[in-house]
Coordinates of C-alpha atoms and ligand atoms in Angstrom, one line a residue:
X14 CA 1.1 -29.2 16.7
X15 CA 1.0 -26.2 18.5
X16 CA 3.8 -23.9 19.9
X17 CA 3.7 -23.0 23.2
X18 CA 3.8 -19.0 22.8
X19 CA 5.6 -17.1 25.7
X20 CA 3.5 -14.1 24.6
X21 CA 0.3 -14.2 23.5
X22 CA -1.6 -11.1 23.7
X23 CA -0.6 -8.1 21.8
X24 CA -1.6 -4.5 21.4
X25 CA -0.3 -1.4 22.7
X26 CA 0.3 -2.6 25.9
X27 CA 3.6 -4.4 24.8
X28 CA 6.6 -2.7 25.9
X29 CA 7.4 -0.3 23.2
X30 CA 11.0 -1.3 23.2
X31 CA 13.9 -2.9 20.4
X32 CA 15.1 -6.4 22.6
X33 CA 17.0 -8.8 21.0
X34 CA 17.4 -12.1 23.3
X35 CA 18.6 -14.1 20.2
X36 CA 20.4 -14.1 16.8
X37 CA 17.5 -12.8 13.8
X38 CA 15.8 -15.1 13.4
X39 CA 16.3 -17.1 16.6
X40 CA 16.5 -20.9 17.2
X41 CA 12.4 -21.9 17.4
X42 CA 11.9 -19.3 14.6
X43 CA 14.8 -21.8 12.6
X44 CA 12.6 -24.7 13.8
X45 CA 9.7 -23.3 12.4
X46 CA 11.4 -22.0 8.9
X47 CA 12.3 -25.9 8.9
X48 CA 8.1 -27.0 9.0
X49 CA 7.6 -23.9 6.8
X50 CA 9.9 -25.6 4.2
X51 CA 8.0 -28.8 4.4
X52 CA 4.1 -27.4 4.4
X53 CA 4.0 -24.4 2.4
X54 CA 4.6 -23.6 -1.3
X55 CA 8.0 -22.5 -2.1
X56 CA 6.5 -20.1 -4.3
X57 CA 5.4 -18.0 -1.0
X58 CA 8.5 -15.7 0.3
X59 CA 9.2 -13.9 3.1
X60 CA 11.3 -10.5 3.4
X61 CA 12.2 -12.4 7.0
X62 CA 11.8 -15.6 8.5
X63 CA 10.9 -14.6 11.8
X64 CA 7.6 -15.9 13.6
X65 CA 5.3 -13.2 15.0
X66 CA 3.8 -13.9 18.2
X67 CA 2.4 -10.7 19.2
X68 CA 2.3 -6.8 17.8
X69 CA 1.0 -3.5 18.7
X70 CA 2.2 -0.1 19.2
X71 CA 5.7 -0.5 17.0
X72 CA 6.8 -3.3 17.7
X73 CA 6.3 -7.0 16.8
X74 CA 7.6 -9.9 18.8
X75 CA 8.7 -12.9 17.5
X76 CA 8.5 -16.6 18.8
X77 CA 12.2 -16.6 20.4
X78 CA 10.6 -13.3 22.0
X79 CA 12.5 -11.0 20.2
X80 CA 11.0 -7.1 20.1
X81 CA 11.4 -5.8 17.1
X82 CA 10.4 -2.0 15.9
X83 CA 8.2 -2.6 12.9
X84 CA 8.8 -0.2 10.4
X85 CA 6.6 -1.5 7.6
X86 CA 3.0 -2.2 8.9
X87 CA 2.9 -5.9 7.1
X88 CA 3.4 -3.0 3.8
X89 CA 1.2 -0.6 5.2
X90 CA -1.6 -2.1 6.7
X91 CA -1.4 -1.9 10.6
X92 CA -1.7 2.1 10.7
X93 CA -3.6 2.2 13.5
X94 CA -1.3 -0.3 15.3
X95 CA -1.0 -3.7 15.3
X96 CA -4.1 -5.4 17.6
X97 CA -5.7 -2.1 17.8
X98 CA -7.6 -2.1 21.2
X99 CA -10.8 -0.4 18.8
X100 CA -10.1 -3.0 15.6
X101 CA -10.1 -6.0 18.3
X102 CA -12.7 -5.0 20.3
X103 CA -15.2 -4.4 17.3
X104 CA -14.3 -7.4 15.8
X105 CA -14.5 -9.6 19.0
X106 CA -18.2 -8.5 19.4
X107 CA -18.8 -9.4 15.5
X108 CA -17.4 -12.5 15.6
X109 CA -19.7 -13.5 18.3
X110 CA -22.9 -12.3 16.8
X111 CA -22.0 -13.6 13.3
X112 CA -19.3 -13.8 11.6
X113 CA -20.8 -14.7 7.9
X114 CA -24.0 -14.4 6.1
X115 CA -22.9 -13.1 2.3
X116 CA -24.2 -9.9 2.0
X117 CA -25.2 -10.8 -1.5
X118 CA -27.7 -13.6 0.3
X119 CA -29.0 -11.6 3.3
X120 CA -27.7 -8.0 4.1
X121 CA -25.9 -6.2 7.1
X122 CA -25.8 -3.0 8.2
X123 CA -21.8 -3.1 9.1
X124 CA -21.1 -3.0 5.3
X125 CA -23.8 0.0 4.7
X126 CA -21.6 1.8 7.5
X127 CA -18.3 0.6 5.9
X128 CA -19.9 2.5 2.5
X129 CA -21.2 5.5 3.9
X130 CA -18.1 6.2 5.7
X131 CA -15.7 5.8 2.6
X132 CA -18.1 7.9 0.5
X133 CA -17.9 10.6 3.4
X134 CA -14.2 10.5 3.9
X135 CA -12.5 9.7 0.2
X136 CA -12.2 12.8 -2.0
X137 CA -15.1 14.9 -3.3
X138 CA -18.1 16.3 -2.4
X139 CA -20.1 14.4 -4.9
X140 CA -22.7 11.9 -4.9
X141 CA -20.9 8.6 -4.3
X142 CA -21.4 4.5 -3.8
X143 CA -18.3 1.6 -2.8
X144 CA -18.9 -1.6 -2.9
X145 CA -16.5 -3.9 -1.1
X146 CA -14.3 -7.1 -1.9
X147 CA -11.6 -8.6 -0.3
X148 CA -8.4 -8.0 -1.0
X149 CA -6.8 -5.2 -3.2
X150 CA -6.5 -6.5 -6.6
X151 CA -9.7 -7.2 -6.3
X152 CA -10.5 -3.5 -6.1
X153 CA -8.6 -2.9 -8.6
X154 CA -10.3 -5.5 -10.9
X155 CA -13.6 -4.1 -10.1
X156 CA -13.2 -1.0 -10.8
X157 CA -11.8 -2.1 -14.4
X158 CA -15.3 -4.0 -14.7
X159 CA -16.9 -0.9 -13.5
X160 CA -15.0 1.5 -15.7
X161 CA -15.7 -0.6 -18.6
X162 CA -19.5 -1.0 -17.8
X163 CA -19.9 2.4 -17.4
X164 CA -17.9 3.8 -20.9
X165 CA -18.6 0.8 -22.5
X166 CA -14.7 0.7 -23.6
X167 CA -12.3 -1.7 -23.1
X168 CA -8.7 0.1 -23.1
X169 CA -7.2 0.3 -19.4
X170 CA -4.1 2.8 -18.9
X171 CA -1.6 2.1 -16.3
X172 CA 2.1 3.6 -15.4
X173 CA 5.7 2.4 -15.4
X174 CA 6.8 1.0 -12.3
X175 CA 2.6 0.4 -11.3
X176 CA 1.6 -2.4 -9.0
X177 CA -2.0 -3.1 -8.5
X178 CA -2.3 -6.8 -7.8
X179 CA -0.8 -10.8 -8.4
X180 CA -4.6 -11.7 -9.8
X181 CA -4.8 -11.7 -13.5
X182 CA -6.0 -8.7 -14.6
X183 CA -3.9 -6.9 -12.2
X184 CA -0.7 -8.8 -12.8
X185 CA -0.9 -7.5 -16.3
X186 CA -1.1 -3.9 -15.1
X187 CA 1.5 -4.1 -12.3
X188 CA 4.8 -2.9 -14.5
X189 CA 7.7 -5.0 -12.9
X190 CA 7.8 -8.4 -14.0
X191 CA 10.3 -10.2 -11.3
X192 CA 8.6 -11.6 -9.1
X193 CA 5.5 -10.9 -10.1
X194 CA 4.5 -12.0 -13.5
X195 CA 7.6 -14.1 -14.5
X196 CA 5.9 -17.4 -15.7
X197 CA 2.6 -16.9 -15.3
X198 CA 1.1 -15.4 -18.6
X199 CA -0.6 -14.9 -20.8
X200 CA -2.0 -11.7 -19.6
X201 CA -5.0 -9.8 -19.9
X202 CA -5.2 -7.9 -23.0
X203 CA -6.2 -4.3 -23.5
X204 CA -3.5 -2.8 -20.9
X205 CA -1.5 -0.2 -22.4
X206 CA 1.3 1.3 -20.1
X207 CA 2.3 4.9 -20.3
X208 CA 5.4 6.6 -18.6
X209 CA 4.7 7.7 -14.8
X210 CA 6.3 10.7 -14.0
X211 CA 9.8 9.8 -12.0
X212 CA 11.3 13.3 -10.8
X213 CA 15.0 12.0 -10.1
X214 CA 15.2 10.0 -12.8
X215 CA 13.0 12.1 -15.9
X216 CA 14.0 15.8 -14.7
X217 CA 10.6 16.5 -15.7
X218 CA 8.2 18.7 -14.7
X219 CA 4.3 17.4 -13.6
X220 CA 2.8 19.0 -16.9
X221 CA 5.6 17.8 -19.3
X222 CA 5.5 14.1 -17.8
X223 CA 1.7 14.4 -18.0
X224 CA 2.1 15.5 -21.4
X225 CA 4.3 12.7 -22.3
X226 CA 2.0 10.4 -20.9
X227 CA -1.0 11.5 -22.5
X228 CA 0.6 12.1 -26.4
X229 CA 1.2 8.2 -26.1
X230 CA -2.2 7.6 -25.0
X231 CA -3.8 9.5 -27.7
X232 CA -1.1 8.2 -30.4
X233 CA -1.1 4.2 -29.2
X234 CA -4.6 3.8 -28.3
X235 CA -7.0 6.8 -28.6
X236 CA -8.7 8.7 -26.1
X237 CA -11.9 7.7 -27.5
X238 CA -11.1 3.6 -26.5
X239 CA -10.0 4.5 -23.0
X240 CA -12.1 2.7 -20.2
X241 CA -9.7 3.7 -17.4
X242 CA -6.7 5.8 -16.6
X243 CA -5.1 3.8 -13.4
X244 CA -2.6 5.1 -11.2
X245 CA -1.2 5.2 -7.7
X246 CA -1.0 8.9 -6.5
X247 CA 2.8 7.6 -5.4
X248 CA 3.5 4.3 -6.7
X249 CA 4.3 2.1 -3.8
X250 CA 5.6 -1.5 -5.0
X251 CA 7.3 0.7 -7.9
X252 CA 9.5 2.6 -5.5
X253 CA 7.3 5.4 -3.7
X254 CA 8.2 7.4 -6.4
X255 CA 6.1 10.7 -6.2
X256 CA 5.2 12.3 -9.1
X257 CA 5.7 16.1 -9.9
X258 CA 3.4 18.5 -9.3
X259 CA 0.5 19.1 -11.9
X260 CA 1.1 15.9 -13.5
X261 CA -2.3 13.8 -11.3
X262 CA -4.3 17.1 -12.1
X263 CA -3.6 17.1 -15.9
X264 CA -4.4 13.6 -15.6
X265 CA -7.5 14.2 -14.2
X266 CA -8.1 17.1 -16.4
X267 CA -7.5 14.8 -19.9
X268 CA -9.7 11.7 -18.5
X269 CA -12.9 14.8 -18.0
X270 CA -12.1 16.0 -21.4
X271 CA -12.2 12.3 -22.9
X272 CA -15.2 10.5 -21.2
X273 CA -12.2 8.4 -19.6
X274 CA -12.8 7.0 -15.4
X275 CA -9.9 8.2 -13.6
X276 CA -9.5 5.7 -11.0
X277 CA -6.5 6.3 -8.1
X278 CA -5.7 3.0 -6.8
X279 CA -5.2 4.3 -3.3
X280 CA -4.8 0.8 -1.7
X281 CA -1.4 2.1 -0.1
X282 CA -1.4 5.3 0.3
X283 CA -5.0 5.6 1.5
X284 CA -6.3 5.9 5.3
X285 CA -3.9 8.7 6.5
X286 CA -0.9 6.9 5.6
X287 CA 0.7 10.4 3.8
X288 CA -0.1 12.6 6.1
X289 CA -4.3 13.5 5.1
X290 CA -6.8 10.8 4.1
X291 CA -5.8 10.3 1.1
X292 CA -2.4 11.2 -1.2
X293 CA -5.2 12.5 -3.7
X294 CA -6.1 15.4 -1.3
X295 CA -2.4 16.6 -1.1
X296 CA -3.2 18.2 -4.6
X297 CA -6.8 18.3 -4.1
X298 CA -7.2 15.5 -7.3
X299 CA -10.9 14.0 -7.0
X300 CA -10.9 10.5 -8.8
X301 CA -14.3 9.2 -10.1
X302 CA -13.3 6.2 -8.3
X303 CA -10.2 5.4 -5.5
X304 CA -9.6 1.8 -4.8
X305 CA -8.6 1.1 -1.2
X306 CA -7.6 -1.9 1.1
X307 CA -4.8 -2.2 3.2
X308 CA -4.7 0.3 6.2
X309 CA -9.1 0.1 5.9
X310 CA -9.2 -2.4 8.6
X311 CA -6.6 -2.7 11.3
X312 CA -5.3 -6.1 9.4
X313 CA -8.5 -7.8 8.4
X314 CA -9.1 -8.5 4.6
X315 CA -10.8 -6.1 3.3
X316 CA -10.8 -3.4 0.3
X317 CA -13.3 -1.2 -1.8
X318 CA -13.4 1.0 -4.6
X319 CA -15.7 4.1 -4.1
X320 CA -17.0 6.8 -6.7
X321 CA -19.8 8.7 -8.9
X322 CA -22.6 7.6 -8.0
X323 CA -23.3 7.0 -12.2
X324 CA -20.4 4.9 -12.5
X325 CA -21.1 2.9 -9.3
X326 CA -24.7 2.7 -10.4
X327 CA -24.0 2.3 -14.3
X328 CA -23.3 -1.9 -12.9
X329 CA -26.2 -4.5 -13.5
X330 CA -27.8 -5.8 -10.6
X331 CA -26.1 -9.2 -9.2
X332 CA -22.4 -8.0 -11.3
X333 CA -20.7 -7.0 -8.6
X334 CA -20.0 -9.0 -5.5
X335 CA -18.1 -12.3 -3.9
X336 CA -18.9 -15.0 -1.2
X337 CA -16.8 -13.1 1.2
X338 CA -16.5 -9.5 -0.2
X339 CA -17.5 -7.1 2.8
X340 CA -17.5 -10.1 5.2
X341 CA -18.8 -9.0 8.8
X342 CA -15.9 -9.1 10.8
X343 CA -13.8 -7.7 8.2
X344 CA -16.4 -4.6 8.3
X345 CA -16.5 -4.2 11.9
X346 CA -12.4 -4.1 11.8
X347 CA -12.5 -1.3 9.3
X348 CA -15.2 0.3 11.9
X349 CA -13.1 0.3 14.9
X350 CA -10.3 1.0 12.5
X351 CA -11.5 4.6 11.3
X352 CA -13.0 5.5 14.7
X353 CA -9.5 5.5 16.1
X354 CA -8.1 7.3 13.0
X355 CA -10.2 10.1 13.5
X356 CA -10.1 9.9 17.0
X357 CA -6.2 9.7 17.2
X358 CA -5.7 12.0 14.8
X359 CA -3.6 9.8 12.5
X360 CA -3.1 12.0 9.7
X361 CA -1.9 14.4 11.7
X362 CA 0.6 11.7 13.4
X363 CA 1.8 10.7 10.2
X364 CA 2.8 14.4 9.2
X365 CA 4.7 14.1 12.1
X366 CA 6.1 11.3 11.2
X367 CA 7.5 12.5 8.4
X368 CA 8.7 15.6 9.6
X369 CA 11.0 13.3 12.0
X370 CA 12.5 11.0 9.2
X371 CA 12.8 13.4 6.2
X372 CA 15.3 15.7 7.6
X373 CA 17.5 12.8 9.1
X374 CA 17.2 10.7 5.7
X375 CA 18.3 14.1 3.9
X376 CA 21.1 13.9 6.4
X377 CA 22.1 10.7 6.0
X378 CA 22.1 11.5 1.9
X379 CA 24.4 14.2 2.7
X380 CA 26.5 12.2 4.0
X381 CA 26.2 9.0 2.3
X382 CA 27.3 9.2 -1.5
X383 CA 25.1 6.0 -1.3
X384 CA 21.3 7.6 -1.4
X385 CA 20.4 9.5 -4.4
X386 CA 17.1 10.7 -3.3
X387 CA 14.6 11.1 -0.2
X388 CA 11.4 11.0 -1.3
X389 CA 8.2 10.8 0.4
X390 CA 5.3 11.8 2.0
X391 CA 3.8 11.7 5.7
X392 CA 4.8 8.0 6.9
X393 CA 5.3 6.8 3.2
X394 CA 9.2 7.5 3.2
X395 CA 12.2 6.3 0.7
X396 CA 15.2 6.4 0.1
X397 CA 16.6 5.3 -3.7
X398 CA 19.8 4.0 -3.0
X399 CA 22.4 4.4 -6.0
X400 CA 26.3 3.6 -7.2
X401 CA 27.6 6.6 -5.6
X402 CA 28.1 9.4 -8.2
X403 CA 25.7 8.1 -10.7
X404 CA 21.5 7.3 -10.8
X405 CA 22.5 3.2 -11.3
X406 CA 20.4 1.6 -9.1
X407 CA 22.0 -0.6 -6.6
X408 CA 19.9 -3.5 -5.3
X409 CA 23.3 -5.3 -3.4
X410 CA 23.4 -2.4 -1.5
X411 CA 19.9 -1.7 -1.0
X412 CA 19.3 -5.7 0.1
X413 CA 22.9 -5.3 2.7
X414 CA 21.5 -2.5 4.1
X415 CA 18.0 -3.9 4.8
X416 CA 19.8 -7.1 6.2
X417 CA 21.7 -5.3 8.5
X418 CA 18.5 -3.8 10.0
X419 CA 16.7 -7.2 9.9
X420 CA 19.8 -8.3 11.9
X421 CA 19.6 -5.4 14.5
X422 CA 16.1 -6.0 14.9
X423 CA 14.2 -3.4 12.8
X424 CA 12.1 -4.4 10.5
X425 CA 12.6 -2.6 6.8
X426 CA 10.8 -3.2 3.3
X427 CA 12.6 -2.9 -0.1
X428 CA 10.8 -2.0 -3.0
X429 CA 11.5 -0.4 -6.9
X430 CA 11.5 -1.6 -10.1
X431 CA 15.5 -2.2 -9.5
X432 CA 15.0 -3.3 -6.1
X433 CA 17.0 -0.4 -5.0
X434 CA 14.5 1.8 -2.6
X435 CA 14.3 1.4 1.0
X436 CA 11.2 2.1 2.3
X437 CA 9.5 3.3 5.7
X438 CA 6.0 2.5 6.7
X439 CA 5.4 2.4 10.3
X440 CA 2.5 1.9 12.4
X441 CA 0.7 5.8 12.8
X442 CA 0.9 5.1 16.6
X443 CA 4.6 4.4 16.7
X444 CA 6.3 5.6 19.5
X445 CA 8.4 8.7 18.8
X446 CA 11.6 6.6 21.0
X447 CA 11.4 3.6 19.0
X448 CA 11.3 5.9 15.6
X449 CA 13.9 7.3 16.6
X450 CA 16.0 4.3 17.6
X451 CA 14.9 2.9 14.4
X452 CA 16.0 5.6 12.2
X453 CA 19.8 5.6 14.4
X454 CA 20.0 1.4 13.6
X455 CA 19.0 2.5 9.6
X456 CA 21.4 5.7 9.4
X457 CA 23.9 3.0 11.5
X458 CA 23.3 0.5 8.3
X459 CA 24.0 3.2 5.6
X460 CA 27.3 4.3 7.3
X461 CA 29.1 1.4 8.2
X462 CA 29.3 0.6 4.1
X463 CA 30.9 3.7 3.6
Ligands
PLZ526 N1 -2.5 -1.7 -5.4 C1 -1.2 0.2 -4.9 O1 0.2 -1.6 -3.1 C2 -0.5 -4.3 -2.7 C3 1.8 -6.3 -2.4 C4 2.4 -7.3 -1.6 P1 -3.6 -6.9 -2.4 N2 0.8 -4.1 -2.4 C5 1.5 -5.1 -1.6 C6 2.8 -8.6 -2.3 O2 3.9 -8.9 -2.4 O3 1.8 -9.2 -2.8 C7 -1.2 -3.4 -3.6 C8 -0.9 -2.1 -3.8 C9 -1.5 -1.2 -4.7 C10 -2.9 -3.0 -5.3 C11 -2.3 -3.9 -4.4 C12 -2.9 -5.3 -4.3 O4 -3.4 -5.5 -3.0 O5 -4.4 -6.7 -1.2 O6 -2.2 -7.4 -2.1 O7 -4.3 -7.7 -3.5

């Protein structure tokens, strides 16, 4: 049943170069699309149907041993490089010592290290705990069940154009319904969505969108029922819309004032992704708890929310957990993976990152009627693409544009409730050639339209 691999070991030692040998996808990718079709639910999509072999540095290969420049980190997960010589190494050495025992059954000490380093490195200087799960809506459902524990409320705030998760719970408080929530209700009650604050699109400033936000809070469900404000600190599925200025603090300001848990679901923008730690310290907002997953551990399952030590503590014994939640290997990934952030430096290299993109997307907007805004921060970039002389979105566009990279071998994400942002997340450790190259084949894609 197996495929005899050409390449089979990844990491940073791949050459760091775009090679195309075949038409995207190539022939034994097509052969595998066609057993794909046969074995696996329809209901599972791909943005493209090429078969990875091997990754690391910025590239992936694929099975008809194309090299393609990864510019989206399986959505911004891989930030320390795919096959991360740390992340592979620590989890090589777990695997072979143990690689389950349910810390809820018999403790370990690589989950303790996973918790003391998120409560050292997430925002504030407070007192905190995490506990840890597996994937990120499962964060995100926690820290509802955590928020509500420790209020004893029920309400749970969210944002327009949110995401936070396919599970329940969190499908009812991601905003966009196609392809997310189409079919599958009923939802969760007591999620109540408020306006997020959109800059190109509202004109507003961070304290009037915050106001906005927080007169239909206290108007449609009272400050006083509030469990949870939730909210991304830039909304990633949504469109990596960044809000004002002011409007996270006031945010932050209101849940003190009302008892509320202000939770940042930092599950894409966390781990140095924007340039610091975390998109909360870029306006020095300290959540009572931050849900993270994603970028944690080099591409192992894992994710966590962290807080006050009261709220984390305000839980009965034996209500938080899961048969897998903080599994070994998983733990020893996020290990090696936030040695070699601090070691590397990646926040630092994803300011950088951004200071080579933003000016050439700004460029490209200047010349291209097509992009309406640049937005971003660090190596969380956008671009919303528009009907030229208007703020229509314009998904056609957006999806020709991505399939013309796809085709030249670079690997882009779309994203935005209209489908009409095209968005940059590459590896922290991407080579400054192949960032460049990349960003020539995406300015290449936006021109040739016209
Ligand atoms: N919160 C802010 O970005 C995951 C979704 C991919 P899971 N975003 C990628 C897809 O198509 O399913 C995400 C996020 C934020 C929560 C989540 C959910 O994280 O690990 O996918 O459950």
């Amino acid at each position: 049943m197996s495929i005899d691999f050409a390449v089979t070991t990844g990491g940073p030692t791949l050459p760091q170069e775009r090679r195309l040998v075949t038409a995207i996808p190539g022939p034994r990718s097509i052969e595998l699309q066609a057993r794909r079709t046969q074995a696996v639910s329809a209901g599972v999509a791909s943005v493209l149907p090429v078969f990875v072999v091997a990754g690391g540095g910025g590239v992936l290969i694929d099975v008809d041993g194309n090299s393609l420049i990864d510019m989206g980190s399986g959505i911004a997960v891989t930030s320390v490089g795919n096959a991360a010589p740390k992340v592979v190494e620590s989890v090589a050495r777990q695997a072979a010592e143990f690689t389950h025992a349910c810390f809820t059954v018999t403790p370990y000490e690589g989950y303790v290290a996973v918790c003391e380093a998120l409560n050292e490195l997430t925002p504030g200087d407070h007192v905190k705990r995490s506990a840890l799960f597996n994937s990120g809506a499962e964060a995100v459902e926690n820290a509802v069940k955590i928020a509500r524990a420790y209020t004893h409320r029920q309400a749970v705030v969210v944002f327009e154009h949110g995401y936070h998760g396919r599970t329940n719970l969190t499908m009812g408080m991601t905003a966009k319904n196609m392809p997310y929530k189409h079919s599958f209700g009923p939802f969760a009650p007591e999620i109540y969505r408020v306006p997020m604050s959109y800059p190109f699109h509202d004109g507003l400033s961070g304290a009037e969108a915050a106001a906005h936000a927080i007169s239909r809070i206290d108007k449609e469900v009272g400050a006083e029922n509030v469990a949870a404000i939730v909210v991304e600190p830039i909304a990633g599925e949504g469109g990596f819309v960044v809000p004002a200025e002011g409007f996270l603090p006031e945010l932050v300001e209101y849940a003190r004032a009302n008892g509320i848990v202000f939770v940042a679901d930092e599950i894409q923008t966390g781990f140095c992704r924007t340039g610091a730690w975390f998109a909360c310290n870029h306006e020095g907002v300290v959540p009572d708890l931050i849900t993270t997953a994603k970028g944690i551990a080099g591409g192992l399952p894992l994710a966590a929310v962290t807080g006050r030590a009261e709220i984390m503590d305000a839980v009965h014994a034996g209500g938080l957990g899961g048969t897998y939640a903080g599994n070994p290997v998983a733990c020893a990934a996020a290990l090696g993976a936030i040695a070699e952030m601090r070691a590397a430096g990646l926040d630092a290299a994803a300011r950088r990152i951004g200071e080579l993109m933003l000016p050439r997307l700004h460029a490209l907007a200047e010349r291209s009627g097509r992009i309406g805004d640049v937005r971003g921060r660090g190596a969380m970039t956008a671009v919303e693409i528009v009907v030229p002389g208007t703020k229509d979105p314009d998904p056609a566009t957006t999806a020709a544009v991505a399939g013309a990279c796809h085709a030249a071998g670079v690997v882009v994400l779309t994203a935005g409730t209209y489908g009409n942002v095209l968005r940059f997340l590459p590896p922290l450790t991407m080579p400054e050639h192949l960032l460049d190259e990349a960003m020539t084949v995406i300015e290449d894609a936006v021109t040739a339209l016209g």
